[in-house]
Each structure stands twice: as structure tokens, then as C-alpha cells.
Short mmCIF file of C-alpha atoms in Angstrom, two decimals:
data_model
loop_
_atom_site.label_atom_id
_atom_site.label_comp_id
_atom_site.label_asym_id
_atom_site.label_seq_id
_atom_site.Cartn_x
_atom_site.Cartn_y
_atom_site.Cartn_z
CA MET A 50 0.05 0.45 0.09
CA LYS A 51 3.44 2.30 0.64
CA GLU A 52 4.38 1.70 -2.67
CA GLU A 53 1.00 2.75 -4.30
CA ILE A 54 0.51 6.02 -1.91
CA ASP A 55 4.68 6.51 -3.17
CA LYS A 56 3.34 6.64 -6.42
CA LEU A 57 0.50 8.73 -6.67
CA LEU A 58 2.59 11.05 -4.58
CA ARG A 59 5.61 11.21 -7.32
CA VAL A 60 3.32 11.69 -9.83
CA GLY A 61 1.35 14.51 -8.43
CA PHE A 62 -2.12 13.25 -8.30
CA ILE A 63 -2.31 13.52 -4.19
CA ARG A 64 -0.23 15.79 -1.93
CA PRO A 65 -0.18 15.56 2.28
CA VAL A 66 -2.28 17.84 4.44
CA LYS A 67 -1.98 19.59 7.83
CA LYS A 68 -5.34 19.94 8.55
CA ALA A 69 -7.99 17.75 7.72
CA THR A 70 -11.99 18.33 6.96
CA TRP A 71 -13.59 15.91 5.00
CA LEU A 72 -12.53 12.76 5.65
CA SER A 73 -12.69 9.01 3.64
CA SER A 74 -11.07 6.51 4.66
CA ILE A 75 -8.83 3.74 1.87
CA VAL A 76 -10.20 0.68 0.84
CA VAL A 77 -6.83 -1.87 -0.82
CA VAL A 78 -8.67 -3.85 -3.76
CA PRO A 79 -6.46 -6.72 -5.09
CA LYS A 80 -6.08 -6.52 -9.13
CA THR A 81 -5.73 -9.31 -11.29
CA ASN A 82 -2.24 -9.63 -11.75
CA GLY A 83 -1.42 -10.17 -8.15
CA LYS A 84 -0.76 -6.26 -7.33
CA ILE A 85 -3.00 -3.69 -5.31
CA ARG A 86 -4.91 -0.82 -6.25
CA VAL A 87 -5.51 1.63 -3.60
CA CYS A 88 -8.94 3.03 -3.43
CA VAL A 89 -10.87 5.81 -1.53
CA ASP A 90 -14.04 5.17 -0.33
CA TYR A 91 -15.78 8.27 -0.92
CA ARG A 92 -19.41 7.29 -0.32
CA LYS A 93 -20.03 9.65 2.07
CA LEU A 94 -19.05 12.26 -0.52
CA ASN A 95 -21.02 11.32 -3.22
CA VAL A 96 -24.41 11.25 -1.11
CA ALA A 97 -23.78 15.16 -1.01
CA THR A 98 -22.19 15.54 -4.33
CA ILE A 99 -24.95 17.04 -7.07
CA ILE A 100 -25.30 14.51 -10.37
CA ASP A 101 -23.03 15.95 -13.16
CA ALA A 102 -25.63 16.31 -15.91
CA PHE A 103 -23.38 15.83 -18.85
CA LEU A 104 -24.60 12.37 -20.55
CA LEU A 105 -21.83 9.76 -21.28
CA PRO A 106 -22.42 8.35 -25.29
CA PHE A 107 -24.12 5.26 -26.11
CA THR A 108 -21.35 2.74 -27.20
CA TYR A 109 -23.62 1.39 -29.94
CA GLY A 110 -24.05 4.92 -31.36
CA ILE A 111 -20.36 5.48 -31.43
CA LEU A 112 -19.89 2.10 -33.29
CA ASP A 113 -22.61 3.06 -35.70
CA VAL A 114 -21.04 5.84 -36.97
CA VAL A 115 -17.38 4.55 -37.49
CA ALA A 116 -19.15 0.99 -39.11
CA GLY A 117 -18.86 1.46 -42.74
CA HIS A 118 -15.63 3.13 -43.18
CA GLU A 119 -12.60 1.49 -44.73
CA ILE A 120 -9.68 3.48 -42.61
CA TYR A 121 -10.01 3.21 -38.77
CA ASN A 122 -8.36 2.95 -35.90
CA PHE A 123 -9.02 2.76 -32.30
CA LEU A 124 -6.99 4.18 -29.32
CA ASP A 125 -6.95 3.63 -25.71
CA GLY A 126 -6.06 6.82 -23.43
CA PHE A 127 -3.68 6.81 -20.50
CA SER A 128 -4.24 7.90 -16.90
CA ARG A 129 -7.84 9.26 -17.96
CA TYR A 130 -9.43 11.64 -15.29
CA ASN A 131 -6.44 11.50 -13.45
CA GLN A 132 -5.15 14.24 -16.62
CA VAL A 133 -8.25 16.51 -14.80
CA ARG A 134 -7.18 18.67 -12.34
CA MET A 135 -9.48 19.22 -9.42
CA HIS A 136 -11.15 22.88 -8.70
CA PRO A 137 -8.70 24.51 -5.52
CA GLY A 138 -12.20 24.95 -3.59
CA ASP A 139 -13.19 20.88 -3.91
CA GLN A 140 -9.94 19.44 -3.17
CA GLU A 141 -10.22 19.47 0.58
CA LYS A 142 -13.07 17.52 0.17
CA THR A 143 -10.99 14.63 -1.28
CA MET A 144 -9.07 14.13 1.54
CA PHE A 145 -8.13 10.76 3.03
CA ILE A 146 -6.73 8.95 5.75
CA THR A 147 -3.96 6.66 5.77
CA LYS A 148 -1.50 5.46 8.43
CA TRP A 149 0.85 7.53 6.63
CA GLY A 150 -0.99 10.60 6.80
CA VAL A 151 -3.96 12.81 5.48
CA LEU A 152 -3.41 13.25 1.84
CA VAL A 153 -5.72 15.03 -0.63
CA ALA A 154 -6.17 14.48 -4.43
CA ILE A 155 -5.61 17.11 -6.90
CA VAL A 156 -7.15 15.57 -9.71
CA MET A 157 -10.07 13.37 -10.36
CA MET A 158 -10.08 10.11 -8.28
CA PHE A 159 -11.72 7.33 -9.01
CA GLY A 160 -14.58 6.42 -7.40
CA LEU A 161 -16.04 10.19 -7.42
CA LYS A 162 -19.85 10.81 -8.49
CA THR A 163 -19.29 12.99 -11.33
CA THR A 164 -15.57 11.55 -12.54
CA LEU A 165 -16.79 10.20 -15.90
CA ALA A 166 -19.26 12.71 -16.95
CA THR A 167 -16.47 15.42 -15.74
CA PHE A 168 -13.93 13.73 -17.77
CA GLN A 169 -16.41 12.75 -21.36
CA GLY A 170 -17.15 16.45 -21.06
CA VAL A 171 -13.78 17.83 -21.56
CA ILE A 172 -12.34 15.51 -23.98
CA GLN A 173 -15.65 16.37 -25.98
CA GLU A 174 -14.79 19.73 -25.42
CA ILE A 175 -10.78 18.97 -26.68
CA PHE A 176 -11.77 17.08 -29.58
CA ALA A 177 -15.15 19.29 -30.78
CA ASP A 178 -13.57 20.11 -33.95
CA TYR A 179 -12.95 16.61 -34.81
CA ILE A 180 -16.69 15.25 -33.48
CA PRO A 181 -18.17 13.88 -35.80
CA ALA A 182 -16.18 14.41 -38.86
CA PHE A 183 -13.39 11.51 -37.97
CA MET A 184 -13.43 10.98 -34.58
CA GLN A 185 -15.58 9.74 -31.69
CA VAL A 186 -14.84 9.39 -28.55
CA PHE A 187 -16.01 7.49 -25.27
CA LEU A 188 -14.28 8.15 -22.08
CA ASP A 189 -10.53 7.41 -23.00
CA ASP A 190 -11.35 5.21 -25.84
CA PHE A 191 -10.64 7.28 -29.02
CA ALA A 192 -12.25 6.02 -32.94
CA VAL A 193 -10.72 7.93 -35.48
CA TYR A 194 -12.23 6.97 -39.03
CA ASN A 195 -12.52 7.97 -43.17
CA ARG A 196 -12.64 6.70 -46.00
CA ARG A 197 -9.78 6.00 -48.63
CA THR A 198 -11.12 7.86 -51.61
CA GLY A 199 -13.17 11.03 -51.30
CA SER A 200 -13.63 13.33 -48.47
CA SER A 201 -10.05 13.73 -47.41
CA ASN A 202 -11.52 15.58 -43.89
CA ILE A 203 -8.45 14.36 -41.75
CA CYS A 204 -6.24 16.19 -43.99
CA ASN A 205 -8.58 19.50 -43.59
CA TYR A 206 -7.38 19.48 -39.64
CA VAL A 207 -4.12 18.45 -39.56
#
């Protein structure tokens, strides 16, 4: 568990704090590869959180758009929602306690009620000029597509 906490500290996803306000506990979850995942139990925080109204796209809708194109590639993003910074005023709500002290999330963390919807909204905003011209996005999965002949819509954007 210490190794996982140190890794999150090293990459800047969390930081130590001296004074705790909101406080959640951690849960250790075994992964299929024998390692562990350190999760924060945000159930109490999630009860107090307003639901984000941003809807996730339906995967079959994305596949319908991509189907029939001659060229396509599916890409998988890395560290998805951990790349979205928490609003500084909301960071204190993500505090959690370990035997090494109290830590707080600097980035969106797994287990927060609005993480997926917030991430999808950010990604769709970033790639708005490309969706649906030649790209579809579902969280950290990207589908890029085109036809061999006719429209060269990708070249228009690069």
C-alpha cells in the first residue's frame, strides 16, 4: 500500500495536508495481476455531491458512426480522468487518511460520483472540431475513421 501511495505522490496526483476537514478512508482492492489498487471510499462525499448532468454517449451509437468506413483505428488513452485537475476549492473534500498521514487529491480520482461525466465533457470539448468529422470518443477510448477515396476530412484538420 505504501508503494502505491508513494507512486501517487511522486506523479503529483495527491499531496499531504496538515489539517483535515472532509475525511474518507482507503480501501485496498486486489488486482488480477497480483498487485493492489488503493481506492478511496468516497461514498459519503458522493451522497453530498450534485449529479453532473453531462450524459455519456451510447457505445452502439459510436460504433454505428464508425461502421462502414474503410480506415479506422481505436486508441486507448492513458490515466484518463487523472489528467483532469480538481478545482482548488473542491480538493479539500477529497481528503483521505492513511497510516502515513492525511492526503488530498489534486486530480479527479476513481470513485468520485462525477468523475466519468466530467472527463467525458472535457474530452468532447478538446476534440469538438473533430467530432463527428472523423473521430468519436467514449471516455478514454478514441475511434478515428475515414474513407480511402472521396473526402479527406482528416487532412483538413491537421
